[in-house]
Amino acid sequence: KVIQDRLALLRAKMQEEGIDFYMMPTADFHNSEYVNDYFKVREYFSNFTGSNGTLLVWKDGAGLWTDGRYFIQAEAELEGTGVELFRMLQEGVPTIEEFLEQNMQQGQTLGFDGRVIAAMDGKKYEKVLAKAQICIAYEKDLADSIWTDRPDFPAGKVTVLDEKIAGKSVEEKLTRVREEMKKEEAGIHVLTSLDDIAWLYNIRSNDVECCPVVLAYTMVTKDRALLFAEEGFAAGEDTSARERMEKAGVEIYPYDRFYEMLSSVAAQAAKEEQASGIWIDESRVNFRVLKELQKICVKAQSAQAGLVLLNRENPTTLMKSIKNETELLHTRRAHIKDAVAVTRFMYWLKKNIGSVPMDEVSVAEQIDGLRAQQDGFIELSFPTISAYGTNGAIIHYGPQKETCAVLKPEGMLMIDSGGHYIDGTTDITRTFILGPVTPQMKKHYTLVLRAMLSLRATRFLHGCTGANLDIRAREVLWEHGLDYKHGTGHGVGNILNVHEGPQSFRWKLLPDAGKPAVFEEGMITSDEPGIYLENQYGIRIENEILCRKGEENEYGQFMYFEDLTFVPIDLDGVELSQMSELDKERLNEYHAAVFEKLEPYFEGEELTWLRHVTRAV
């Protein structure tokens, strides 16, 4: 009823503004994966809490598009709201563009806040709807007048990472960016993605939950760097962050002056004939930025300035994915701290299940608390996924205290969790055996383990992408007619977004995803195959692995993966008869390394237990 009432108010506002269809994605002004509460408009009008989805509302209906990770969750959360679920990439399910093309009439208007729509998506809607002479109103935030108790706009205190942790100075990074700009003949680079900005300026904050980034925009020219985030630098009494930026030649302005200054800075760059291009990444900037820049280019061309838009991947995307040796030194420390916390949780869980009351939320709080005790802990890198029994089949399940499952000494518990430390960022999944399980559960658990170990052990020639390597994990399941509806792995940031590009392990290339990235030395990626049976259980085992250079010979440069995650695999779920000798060798090698890394942090009964759970099989 609450959602229905909100949608009724929205439809009244749409009619007032002359809008026939109104779109609300899961996004902030920077196309971020996770968003601050201020931007959760789609959730406010649909009740769907997943991290990916788009809500479309029209006169007599509403639809939510989301991916396979969230089908089960969305179905439950949308029940009774009047919002229909559209399962993305499923046979017979139209895309949003197809739905709009099929259902909008000539002369109607599609509305959205252009600041929360990616430029590349906005262009698709323009192209599809232009045929029917359908208008697009991209400057309409209709939610603002309806959501009367909307959270405040975030502006957390900005801190600057010491170069002993970041490994490179702001000046060095700006020089690298300008070198790439020169190659592309770009006089100005407009950068709006928060992780790229945080990396470029070595700044961190808490403007987005579980992502230590700063809400900011930036423009880089041949001799200027303009950063729009003054509110964060003004928070608190410490002026050292601002002084550090100014020392690096960075000009700081209020966040909301970005659009105002965009035109003047671009015009100045063109006038000085530094170069003829404005470099943007249309997959990362929002639609309003694109439209403003298009206006600037048209104006410049009418003045015979010849300014053009250059759509290229942000140069910082690849730069930040290749961690320098200083970052790697620290991230190894972060992963050991994290391993101690997760392993202590495993000991506590296995020791107390059945004798201490537990539910999904309380065990999530337990592992979160153990992380918080580690030196240098900042915050979680994403909300902990704690899924017991049938809930494990919901790939990105989020337990709620009022409805969460109570744990029993039987079945399986899947915990997907991670943390940001001053040293680095972690992401790990373990599926724990709480008591008796069926032979099928053990078979599937063993398959997932074998898949994870197979990818981890891969040796390959430089030039391979995730599309080449994904098969190393997935083939183990495909041989049994099984699969999972997510990629096998994603890049991981350094004290930054837990999901980072450009590299990933996935066999199915996503629309508009661009050319798959080659794996380079220094890239950190997750390795996380799984099996999910609706209304039965879910299993996922995830480690982080680091790409390194191996032997170079007449065939080329060979590459391999170094383990970063060191947490025991629950041997109670392993069916040894289904493992080859090579599988066992890989598992034993991994557990020997786990014990070696963690032994100094455990003693007494815990150490005896650690030796047992990492025993050779």
Coordinates of C-alpha atoms in Angstrom, one line a residue:
K1 CA 0.0 0.0 0.0
V2 CA 2.9 2.4 0.8
I3 CA 4.5 1.7 -2.6
Q4 CA 1.1 2.0 -4.4
D5 CA 0.5 5.4 -2.7
R6 CA 4.0 6.7 -3.7
L7 CA 3.5 5.6 -7.3
A8 CA 0.1 7.4 -7.3
L9 CA 1.8 10.6 -6.3
L10 CA 4.5 10.1 -8.9
R11 CA 1.9 9.6 -11.6
A12 CA 0.2 12.8 -10.6
K13 CA 3.5 14.6 -10.8
M14 CA 4.2 13.0 -14.2
Q15 CA 0.9 14.3 -15.6
E16 CA 1.6 17.8 -14.2
E17 CA 5.0 17.8 -16.0
G18 CA 3.7 16.3 -19.2
I19 CA 5.7 13.1 -18.8
D20 CA 4.2 9.8 -20.0
F21 CA 6.9 7.3 -18.9
Y22 CA 9.4 8.0 -16.1
M23 CA 12.6 6.0 -15.5
M24 CA 14.5 5.5 -12.2
P25 CA 17.7 3.4 -12.2
T26 CA 19.9 2.4 -9.3
A27 CA 22.4 5.2 -9.6
D28 CA 23.8 8.4 -8.3
F29 CA 25.2 11.3 -10.4
H30 CA 28.4 9.3 -11.0
N31 CA 27.0 6.0 -12.3
S32 CA 28.3 4.2 -9.1
E33 CA 27.4 0.6 -8.3
Y34 CA 26.5 1.3 -4.7
V35 CA 24.8 4.6 -3.9
N36 CA 24.2 6.8 -0.9
D37 CA 20.8 6.7 0.7
Y38 CA 20.0 10.1 -0.9
F39 CA 20.0 8.5 -4.3
K40 CA 17.8 5.4 -3.5
V41 CA 14.9 6.7 -5.5
R42 CA 14.2 3.4 -7.3
E43 CA 14.0 1.6 -3.9
Y44 CA 11.7 4.3 -2.5
F45 CA 9.2 3.8 -5.3
S46 CA 9.4 0.0 -5.7
N47 CA 10.5 -1.6 -2.4
F48 CA 13.3 -3.5 -4.3
T49 CA 16.6 -3.2 -2.4
G50 CA 19.0 -4.9 -4.8
S51 CA 22.1 -3.1 -6.0
N52 CA 21.1 -3.3 -9.7
G53 CA 17.7 -2.5 -11.3
T54 CA 15.7 0.1 -13.2
L55 CA 12.1 1.1 -12.4
L56 CA 9.9 2.4 -15.2
V57 CA 6.5 3.9 -14.4
W58 CA 3.7 4.8 -16.7
K59 CA 0.0 5.9 -16.5
D60 CA -1.4 2.4 -15.6
G61 CA 1.6 0.3 -14.8
A62 CA 5.2 -0.1 -13.6
G63 CA 8.0 -2.5 -14.3
L64 CA 11.3 -3.3 -12.7
W65 CA 14.2 -4.7 -14.8
T66 CA 17.0 -6.6 -12.9
D67 CA 19.5 -9.3 -13.5
G68 CA 19.7 -13.0 -12.5
R69 CA 21.4 -12.3 -9.2
Y70 CA 18.2 -10.7 -8.0
F71 CA 15.3 -12.6 -9.6
I72 CA 14.2 -14.4 -6.4
Q73 CA 14.7 -11.4 -4.1
A74 CA 12.9 -9.0 -6.5
E75 CA 9.9 -11.3 -6.8
A76 CA 9.5 -11.3 -3.1
E77 CA 10.1 -7.6 -2.5
L78 CA 7.7 -6.5 -5.4
E79 CA 4.8 -8.7 -4.3
G80 CA 1.7 -6.6 -3.8
T81 CA 3.3 -3.3 -5.0
G82 CA 1.8 -3.4 -8.5
V83 CA 5.3 -3.4 -10.0
E84 CA 5.9 -6.1 -12.6
L85 CA 9.3 -8.0 -12.6
F86 CA 11.1 -8.1 -16.0
R87 CA 13.9 -10.7 -15.8
M88 CA 16.8 -9.3 -17.8
L89 CA 18.5 -11.5 -20.5
Q90 CA 15.7 -14.2 -20.2
E91 CA 14.1 -15.5 -23.4
G92 CA 11.0 -13.5 -24.3
V93 CA 11.7 -10.6 -21.9
P94 CA 12.1 -7.2 -23.7
T95 CA 14.9 -4.9 -22.8
I96 CA 13.9 -1.4 -21.5
E97 CA 14.6 0.0 -25.0
E98 CA 12.4 -2.6 -26.7
F99 CA 9.6 -2.1 -24.1
L100 CA 9.7 1.7 -24.7
E101 CA 9.7 1.2 -28.4
Q102 CA 6.8 -1.1 -28.3
N103 CA 4.7 0.8 -25.8
M104 CA 5.3 4.5 -26.3
Q105 CA 3.2 6.5 -28.8
Q106 CA 4.3 9.2 -31.2
G107 CA 4.6 12.5 -29.5
Q108 CA 4.8 11.1 -26.0
T109 CA 7.6 12.1 -23.5
L110 CA 10.1 9.9 -21.6
G111 CA 11.4 11.6 -18.5
F112 CA 14.3 10.9 -16.2
D113 CA 16.9 12.8 -14.2
G114 CA 19.8 12.9 -16.7
R115 CA 22.3 13.0 -13.9
V116 CA 21.5 9.4 -12.9
I117 CA 21.4 7.9 -16.4
A118 CA 24.6 6.7 -18.0
A119 CA 25.5 8.6 -21.2
M120 CA 25.6 5.5 -23.3
D121 CA 22.2 4.4 -22.0
G122 CA 20.7 7.8 -22.7
K123 CA 22.0 7.7 -26.3
K124 CA 20.4 4.3 -26.8
Y125 CA 17.0 5.7 -25.7
E126 CA 17.5 8.7 -28.0
K127 CA 18.2 6.5 -31.0
V128 CA 15.4 4.1 -30.4
L129 CA 12.7 6.7 -29.6
A130 CA 13.7 9.3 -32.3
K131 CA 12.0 7.2 -35.0
A132 CA 8.7 7.7 -33.2
Q133 CA 9.3 11.4 -32.6
I134 CA 9.2 10.7 -28.8
C135 CA 10.7 13.5 -26.7
I136 CA 13.1 13.0 -23.8
A137 CA 13.0 15.3 -20.8
Y138 CA 16.3 14.7 -19.0
E139 CA 16.3 17.5 -16.5
K140 CA 13.4 16.2 -14.3
D141 CA 14.0 14.9 -10.8
L142 CA 10.3 14.2 -10.0
A143 CA 11.2 12.3 -6.8
D144 CA 12.5 15.3 -4.9
S145 CA 9.1 16.9 -4.3
I146 CA 7.4 13.6 -3.3
W147 CA 10.1 12.2 -1.1
T148 CA 9.7 14.7 1.7
D149 CA 11.9 13.0 4.2
R150 CA 14.7 12.3 1.7
P151 CA 18.1 11.9 3.5
D152 CA 20.6 14.8 3.3
F153 CA 23.0 15.1 0.4
P154 CA 26.4 13.5 1.6
A155 CA 29.5 15.5 2.2
G156 CA 31.9 13.5 4.4
K157 CA 35.4 14.6 5.5
V158 CA 38.1 14.1 2.8
T159 CA 41.4 12.5 3.8
V160 CA 44.5 12.1 1.6
L161 CA 46.4 8.8 1.5
D162 CA 50.0 8.8 2.4
E163 CA 52.2 8.0 -0.5
K164 CA 53.7 5.2 1.6
I165 CA 50.3 3.5 1.1
A166 CA 49.3 4.8 -2.3
G167 CA 52.7 4.2 -3.9
K168 CA 52.4 7.1 -6.3
S169 CA 51.9 10.9 -5.7
V170 CA 49.1 13.0 -7.1
E171 CA 51.6 14.8 -9.3
E172 CA 52.8 11.5 -10.8
K173 CA 49.3 10.4 -11.6
L174 CA 48.3 13.6 -13.2
T175 CA 51.4 13.5 -15.3
R176 CA 50.4 10.0 -16.5
V177 CA 46.9 11.1 -17.4
R178 CA 48.2 14.2 -19.3
E179 CA 50.6 11.9 -21.3
E180 CA 47.6 9.8 -22.3
M181 CA 45.6 13.0 -23.2
K182 CA 48.4 14.2 -25.4
K183 CA 48.4 10.9 -27.3
E184 CA 44.6 11.2 -27.9
E185 CA 44.9 15.0 -28.7
A186 CA 42.6 15.8 -25.9
G187 CA 42.7 19.3 -24.4
I188 CA 40.5 18.5 -21.5
H189 CA 39.5 15.2 -19.7
V190 CA 36.2 15.2 -17.9
L191 CA 36.1 12.6 -15.2
T192 CA 33.1 11.8 -13.0
S193 CA 33.5 8.2 -11.8
L194 CA 34.1 8.3 -8.1
D195 CA 36.7 5.5 -7.8
D196 CA 38.7 7.0 -10.6
I197 CA 38.7 10.4 -9.0
A198 CA 39.6 9.0 -5.6
W199 CA 42.5 7.1 -7.1
L200 CA 43.8 10.0 -9.2
Y201 CA 44.0 12.4 -6.2
N202 CA 44.7 9.8 -3.5
I203 CA 41.6 11.0 -1.6
R204 CA 39.1 8.9 0.4
S205 CA 35.9 9.7 2.3
N206 CA 32.6 8.0 3.3
D207 CA 30.1 9.5 0.9
V208 CA 28.9 6.1 -0.3
E209 CA 28.2 3.2 2.0
C210 CA 30.9 0.6 1.8
C211 CA 32.9 2.6 -0.8
P212 CA 35.5 5.1 0.7
V213 CA 35.0 7.6 -2.1
V214 CA 34.3 11.3 -2.3
L215 CA 31.3 12.7 -4.2
A216 CA 33.2 14.8 -6.7
Y217 CA 33.7 15.8 -10.3
T218 CA 37.0 16.7 -11.9
M219 CA 38.4 18.3 -15.1
V220 CA 42.0 17.9 -16.2
T221 CA 43.6 20.1 -18.8
K222 CA 47.2 20.6 -20.0
D223 CA 48.0 22.8 -17.0
R224 CA 45.0 22.7 -14.7
A225 CA 43.3 20.2 -12.4
L226 CA 39.9 21.2 -11.1
L227 CA 38.3 19.2 -8.4
F228 CA 34.7 19.9 -7.4
A229 CA 34.4 18.6 -3.8
E230 CA 35.0 21.7 -1.6
E231 CA 32.3 20.6 1.0
G232 CA 34.3 17.5 1.9
F233 CA 37.5 19.4 2.2
A234 CA 35.7 21.9 4.5
A235 CA 34.3 19.2 6.8
G236 CA 36.1 19.3 10.2
E237 CA 38.9 21.6 11.2
D238 CA 41.8 19.7 9.6
T239 CA 43.1 21.7 6.5
S240 CA 45.9 19.3 5.6
A241 CA 43.9 17.6 2.9
R242 CA 43.2 20.9 1.1
E243 CA 46.8 22.0 1.5
R244 CA 48.1 18.7 0.0
M245 CA 45.8 19.2 -3.0
E246 CA 46.9 22.8 -3.5
K247 CA 50.5 21.8 -3.3
A248 CA 49.9 19.3 -6.1
G249 CA 48.4 22.1 -8.2
V250 CA 44.8 21.0 -7.8
E251 CA 42.1 23.8 -7.7
I252 CA 39.2 23.0 -5.4
Y253 CA 35.6 24.2 -6.1
P254 CA 32.1 23.6 -4.6
Y255 CA 30.5 20.4 -5.9
D256 CA 27.5 22.1 -7.5
R257 CA 29.6 24.5 -9.6
F258 CA 30.7 21.7 -11.9
Y259 CA 28.1 22.2 -14.7
E260 CA 28.5 26.0 -14.4
M261 CA 32.3 25.8 -15.0
L262 CA 32.2 22.9 -17.5
S263 CA 31.5 25.2 -20.4
S264 CA 34.0 27.9 -19.6
V265 CA 36.9 25.5 -18.9
A266 CA 36.2 23.5 -22.1
A267 CA 36.0 26.8 -24.1
Q268 CA 39.3 28.0 -22.6
A269 CA 41.0 24.8 -23.5
A270 CA 39.8 25.1 -27.1
K271 CA 40.7 28.8 -27.3
E272 CA 44.2 28.1 -26.2
E273 CA 44.4 25.4 -28.9
Q274 CA 45.8 22.9 -26.4
A275 CA 44.1 20.2 -28.5
S276 CA 40.8 19.7 -30.2
G277 CA 39.2 16.9 -28.1
I278 CA 37.2 16.6 -24.9
W279 CA 37.9 13.1 -23.5
I280 CA 35.0 11.4 -21.7
D281 CA 34.0 7.8 -21.1
E282 CA 30.4 7.5 -22.1
S283 CA 30.0 4.4 -20.0
R284 CA 31.0 6.3 -16.9
V285 CA 29.7 9.9 -17.3
N286 CA 26.0 10.7 -16.9
F287 CA 23.6 11.7 -19.7
R288 CA 23.5 15.3 -18.6
V289 CA 27.2 15.7 -18.8
L290 CA 27.1 14.3 -22.3
K291 CA 24.3 16.7 -23.4
E292 CA 26.2 19.7 -21.9
L293 CA 29.4 18.8 -23.7
Q294 CA 27.5 18.3 -27.0
K295 CA 26.2 21.8 -26.6
I296 CA 29.7 23.1 -26.0
C297 CA 31.0 21.4 -29.1
V298 CA 28.2 22.7 -31.3
K299 CA 28.9 26.2 -30.0
A300 CA 32.6 25.8 -30.5
Q301 CA 32.1 24.6 -34.1
S302 CA 29.9 27.5 -34.9
A303 CA 32.8 29.7 -33.8
Q304 CA 35.1 27.6 -36.0
A305 CA 37.0 26.2 -32.9
G306 CA 36.6 22.6 -34.0
L307 CA 36.1 21.1 -30.6
V308 CA 35.0 17.4 -30.7
L309 CA 34.0 14.7 -28.1
L310 CA 36.3 11.8 -27.7
N311 CA 34.6 8.7 -26.3
R312 CA 37.5 6.6 -24.7
E313 CA 37.8 4.5 -21.6
N314 CA 39.1 6.6 -18.8
P315 CA 42.9 6.3 -18.7
T316 CA 42.7 5.9 -14.9
T317 CA 40.6 2.7 -15.3
L318 CA 43.5 0.6 -16.4
M319 CA 46.1 2.6 -14.3
K320 CA 44.3 1.9 -11.0
S321 CA 43.6 -1.8 -11.9
I322 CA 47.3 -2.5 -12.1
K323 CA 48.4 -2.2 -8.5
N324 CA 52.0 -0.9 -7.9
E325 CA 54.3 -2.8 -5.6
T326 CA 53.6 -0.5 -2.6
E327 CA 49.9 -1.2 -2.9
L328 CA 50.5 -4.9 -3.3
L329 CA 52.7 -5.0 -0.2
H330 CA 49.9 -3.4 1.8
T331 CA 47.1 -5.4 0.3
R332 CA 48.8 -8.6 1.3
R333 CA 48.8 -7.4 4.9
A334 CA 45.1 -6.5 4.6
H335 CA 44.3 -10.0 3.4
I336 CA 46.1 -11.6 6.3
K337 CA 44.2 -9.4 8.8
D338 CA 41.0 -10.3 7.1
A339 CA 41.9 -14.0 7.0
V340 CA 42.5 -14.0 10.8
A341 CA 39.0 -12.5 11.3
V342 CA 37.2 -14.9 9.0
T343 CA 39.1 -17.9 10.3
R344 CA 38.2 -16.9 13.9
F345 CA 34.6 -16.6 12.8
M346 CA 34.8 -20.1 11.3
Y347 CA 36.1 -21.5 14.6
W348 CA 33.4 -19.8 16.6
L349 CA 30.7 -20.9 14.2
K350 CA 31.7 -24.6 14.1
K351 CA 32.2 -24.7 17.9
N352 CA 28.9 -23.1 18.9
I353 CA 26.4 -24.1 16.3
G354 CA 23.6 -25.9 18.0
S355 CA 24.5 -24.7 21.5
V356 CA 24.3 -20.9 21.0
P357 CA 21.2 -19.3 19.4
M358 CA 22.1 -18.0 16.0
D359 CA 20.4 -16.4 13.0
E360 CA 21.6 -15.0 9.7
V361 CA 21.8 -11.5 11.1
S362 CA 23.6 -12.4 14.4
V363 CA 26.3 -14.4 12.6
A364 CA 26.8 -11.5 10.1
E365 CA 27.2 -9.2 13.1
Q366 CA 29.7 -11.7 14.6
I367 CA 32.0 -11.7 11.5
D368 CA 31.6 -8.0 11.0
G369 CA 32.7 -7.5 14.7
L370 CA 35.8 -9.7 14.3
R371 CA 36.8 -7.6 11.3
A372 CA 36.3 -4.4 13.2
Q373 CA 38.8 -5.6 15.8
Q374 CA 41.6 -5.8 13.2
D375 CA 44.2 -3.1 13.1
G376 CA 43.6 -0.5 10.4
F377 CA 40.0 -1.6 9.7
I378 CA 37.9 1.2 8.1
E379 CA 34.5 -0.3 7.1
L380 CA 32.9 -3.2 5.4
S381 CA 33.6 -3.3 1.6
F382 CA 29.9 -4.3 1.0
P383 CA 27.0 -5.4 3.3
T384 CA 27.7 -8.9 4.5
I385 CA 25.7 -11.6 2.7
S386 CA 24.7 -14.2 5.3
A387 CA 22.4 -16.8 3.7
Y388 CA 21.3 -20.1 5.4
G389 CA 19.6 -23.0 3.7
T390 CA 17.2 -22.0 0.9
N391 CA 18.3 -18.3 1.2
G392 CA 21.7 -19.4 -0.2
A393 CA 20.1 -19.7 -3.6
I394 CA 19.5 -15.9 -3.6
I395 CA 22.9 -14.9 -5.1
H396 CA 23.0 -11.4 -3.4
Y397 CA 20.7 -12.1 -0.4
G398 CA 20.5 -9.4 2.3
P399 CA 19.2 -10.8 5.7
Q400 CA 16.8 -8.6 7.7
K401 CA 16.4 -9.1 11.4
E402 CA 12.6 -9.4 11.2
T403 CA 12.5 -12.1 8.6
C404 CA 16.0 -13.8 8.7
A405 CA 16.4 -17.6 9.0
V406 CA 17.4 -19.2 12.3
L407 CA 20.5 -21.4 12.0
K408 CA 20.3 -25.1 13.0
P409 CA 23.1 -27.7 13.2
E410 CA 22.3 -29.0 9.7
G411 CA 22.7 -27.8 6.2
M412 CA 24.9 -25.0 4.9
L413 CA 25.6 -21.3 5.6
M414 CA 27.0 -19.1 2.9
I415 CA 28.9 -15.9 4.1
D416 CA 30.1 -13.5 1.4
S417 CA 31.9 -10.6 3.1
G418 CA 34.8 -8.2 3.0
G419 CA 36.4 -5.1 4.5
H420 CA 38.3 -1.9 3.7
Y421 CA 41.5 -1.6 5.7
I422 CA 44.1 1.2 5.6
D423 CA 46.1 -1.4 3.7
G424 CA 43.6 -2.6 1.1
T425 CA 40.2 -4.1 0.3
T426 CA 39.1 -7.7 0.7
D427 CA 36.3 -9.9 -0.6
I428 CA 35.8 -13.5 0.4
T429 CA 33.0 -16.1 0.3
R430 CA 32.9 -19.3 2.3
T431 CA 30.1 -21.9 2.5
F432 CA 30.2 -23.6 5.9
I433 CA 28.8 -27.0 6.8
L434 CA 26.7 -26.7 10.0
G435 CA 25.7 -30.4 10.3
P436 CA 24.4 -33.2 8.2
V437 CA 24.1 -32.5 4.5
T438 CA 22.8 -34.6 1.6
P439 CA 25.1 -36.5 -0.8
Q440 CA 23.9 -34.0 -3.5
M441 CA 25.0 -31.1 -1.4
K442 CA 28.5 -32.6 -0.9
K443 CA 28.7 -33.4 -4.6
H444 CA 27.9 -29.7 -5.5
Y445 CA 30.1 -28.3 -2.8
T446 CA 33.0 -30.4 -4.2
L447 CA 32.3 -29.2 -7.8
V448 CA 32.4 -25.6 -6.7
L449 CA 35.6 -26.1 -4.8
R450 CA 37.2 -27.9 -7.8
A451 CA 36.1 -25.0 -10.1
M452 CA 37.7 -22.4 -7.8
L453 CA 40.9 -24.3 -7.5
S454 CA 41.1 -24.9 -11.3
L455 CA 40.9 -21.2 -12.2
R456 CA 43.3 -20.3 -9.4
A457 CA 45.9 -22.8 -10.8
T458 CA 45.7 -21.5 -14.4
R459 CA 48.9 -20.7 -16.3
F460 CA 48.4 -18.7 -19.4
L461 CA 50.1 -16.6 -22.0
H462 CA 49.9 -12.8 -21.8
G463 CA 47.2 -11.5 -24.0
C464 CA 44.4 -13.6 -22.5
T465 CA 41.2 -12.0 -21.2
G466 CA 38.6 -13.1 -18.8
A467 CA 36.6 -14.4 -21.7
N468 CA 39.5 -16.9 -22.4
L469 CA 40.0 -17.9 -18.8
D470 CA 36.4 -18.2 -17.4
I471 CA 36.1 -21.7 -18.8
R472 CA 38.8 -22.9 -16.4
A473 CA 36.2 -22.7 -13.6
R474 CA 32.9 -23.1 -15.4
E475 CA 33.8 -26.3 -17.4
V476 CA 33.9 -28.2 -14.1
L477 CA 30.2 -27.5 -13.6
W478 CA 29.3 -27.6 -17.3
E479 CA 30.4 -31.2 -17.4
H480 CA 27.6 -32.0 -15.0
G481 CA 25.0 -29.8 -16.7
L482 CA 25.3 -27.0 -14.1
D483 CA 26.0 -23.3 -14.3
Y484 CA 25.6 -20.0 -12.4
K485 CA 24.1 -16.7 -13.4
H486 CA 27.0 -14.4 -12.6
G487 CA 30.5 -13.8 -13.7
T488 CA 33.2 -16.0 -12.2
G489 CA 35.2 -13.0 -11.0
H490 CA 35.6 -9.2 -10.9
G491 CA 38.4 -6.8 -10.3
V492 CA 39.0 -5.5 -6.8
G493 CA 40.0 -2.0 -5.9
N494 CA 42.7 -0.9 -3.4
I495 CA 40.9 0.8 -0.5
L496 CA 38.3 1.5 -3.1
N497 CA 35.3 -0.1 -4.8
V498 CA 35.2 -3.9 -4.2
H499 CA 34.0 -4.3 -7.8
E500 CA 36.4 -2.7 -10.2
G501 CA 37.2 -2.9 -13.9
P502 CA 38.3 -3.3 -16.5
Q503 CA 39.2 -7.0 -16.1
S504 CA 36.8 -9.8 -15.1
F505 CA 36.2 -13.5 -15.6
R506 CA 33.1 -14.0 -17.7
W507 CA 32.3 -16.1 -20.8
K508 CA 29.2 -14.2 -21.8
L509 CA 30.1 -10.7 -23.0
L510 CA 27.7 -8.0 -21.8
P511 CA 26.1 -5.6 -24.3
D512 CA 28.1 -2.4 -24.7
A513 CA 30.8 -3.8 -22.3
G514 CA 33.5 -3.1 -24.9
K515 CA 36.5 -5.2 -25.7
P516 CA 37.5 -7.6 -22.8
A517 CA 40.6 -6.4 -20.9
V518 CA 43.8 -8.3 -21.1
F519 CA 45.1 -9.6 -17.7
E520 CA 48.2 -7.6 -16.7
E521 CA 50.6 -8.1 -13.8
G522 CA 49.3 -6.4 -10.7
M523 CA 45.6 -6.9 -11.4
I524 CA 43.6 -8.3 -8.4
T525 CA 40.5 -10.4 -9.3
S526 CA 38.0 -12.6 -7.5
D527 CA 37.6 -16.3 -8.3
E528 CA 34.0 -17.2 -7.2
P529 CA 32.1 -20.0 -9.0
G530 CA 28.9 -21.2 -7.4
I531 CA 25.8 -23.4 -7.6
Y532 CA 22.3 -22.1 -6.7
L533 CA 19.2 -24.3 -6.6
E534 CA 16.1 -22.3 -6.0
N535 CA 14.2 -23.3 -2.8
Q536 CA 17.0 -25.7 -1.9
Y537 CA 20.5 -24.1 -1.2
G538 CA 23.3 -22.1 -2.6
I539 CA 27.1 -22.7 -2.6
R540 CA 29.8 -20.2 -3.4
I541 CA 33.6 -20.3 -2.6
E542 CA 35.6 -17.2 -3.4
N543 CA 39.2 -16.2 -3.1
E544 CA 41.0 -13.1 -4.4
I545 CA 43.9 -13.8 -6.8
L546 CA 46.7 -11.6 -8.1
C547 CA 48.0 -11.7 -11.6
R548 CA 51.8 -12.1 -11.9
K549 CA 54.4 -12.6 -14.5
G550 CA 55.9 -16.1 -14.8
E551 CA 58.3 -17.6 -17.2
E552 CA 59.1 -15.9 -20.5
N553 CA 60.4 -18.1 -23.3
E554 CA 60.1 -18.6 -27.1
Y555 CA 56.3 -18.9 -26.8
G556 CA 55.9 -15.6 -25.0
Q557 CA 55.3 -14.2 -21.5
F558 CA 53.5 -16.7 -19.3
M559 CA 51.3 -15.5 -16.4
Y560 CA 50.0 -17.1 -13.2
F561 CA 47.9 -16.2 -10.2
E562 CA 49.2 -15.6 -6.7
D563 CA 46.8 -16.3 -3.7
L564 CA 45.8 -13.3 -1.6
T565 CA 43.0 -15.0 0.4
F566 CA 44.1 -17.4 3.1
V567 CA 41.1 -18.9 4.9
P568 CA 40.4 -22.7 5.3
I569 CA 38.0 -24.5 3.0
D570 CA 35.4 -26.4 5.1
L571 CA 36.5 -30.0 4.5
D572 CA 33.2 -31.2 6.0
G573 CA 31.6 -30.5 2.7
V574 CA 34.2 -32.2 0.5
E575 CA 33.5 -35.6 -1.1
L576 CA 37.0 -36.8 -1.7
S577 CA 35.9 -39.6 -4.0
Q578 CA 34.9 -36.9 -6.5
M579 CA 38.3 -35.3 -6.5
S580 CA 41.2 -36.2 -8.7
E581 CA 44.7 -36.5 -7.4
L582 CA 45.5 -33.1 -9.0
D583 CA 42.4 -31.6 -7.2
K584 CA 43.7 -33.0 -3.9
E585 CA 47.2 -31.7 -4.6
R586 CA 45.8 -28.2 -5.2
L587 CA 43.7 -28.2 -2.1
N588 CA 46.6 -29.5 0.1
E589 CA 49.0 -26.9 -1.3
Y590 CA 46.5 -24.2 -0.6
H591 CA 45.8 -25.4 3.0
A592 CA 49.5 -25.7 3.7
A593 CA 49.9 -22.0 2.8
V594 CA 46.9 -21.1 4.9
F595 CA 48.3 -22.7 7.9
E596 CA 51.8 -21.2 7.4
K597 CA 50.3 -17.7 7.0
L598 CA 47.9 -17.9 10.0
E599 CA 49.8 -20.0 12.5
P600 CA 51.5 -17.0 14.2
Y601 CA 48.1 -15.5 15.0
F602 CA 46.6 -18.5 16.8
E603 CA 47.4 -20.5 19.9
G604 CA 46.1 -23.2 22.2
E605 CA 42.8 -24.8 21.2
E606 CA 42.4 -22.5 18.2
L607 CA 45.8 -23.4 16.8
T608 CA 45.0 -27.2 17.3
W609 CA 41.7 -26.6 15.4
L610 CA 43.5 -24.7 12.7
R611 CA 46.0 -27.5 12.1
H612 CA 43.1 -29.9 11.9
V613 CA 41.0 -28.0 9.4
T614 CA 44.0 -27.4 7.1
R615 CA 45.1 -31.0 7.2
A616 CA 46.2 -32.7 4.0
V617 CA 43.6 -35.0 2.4

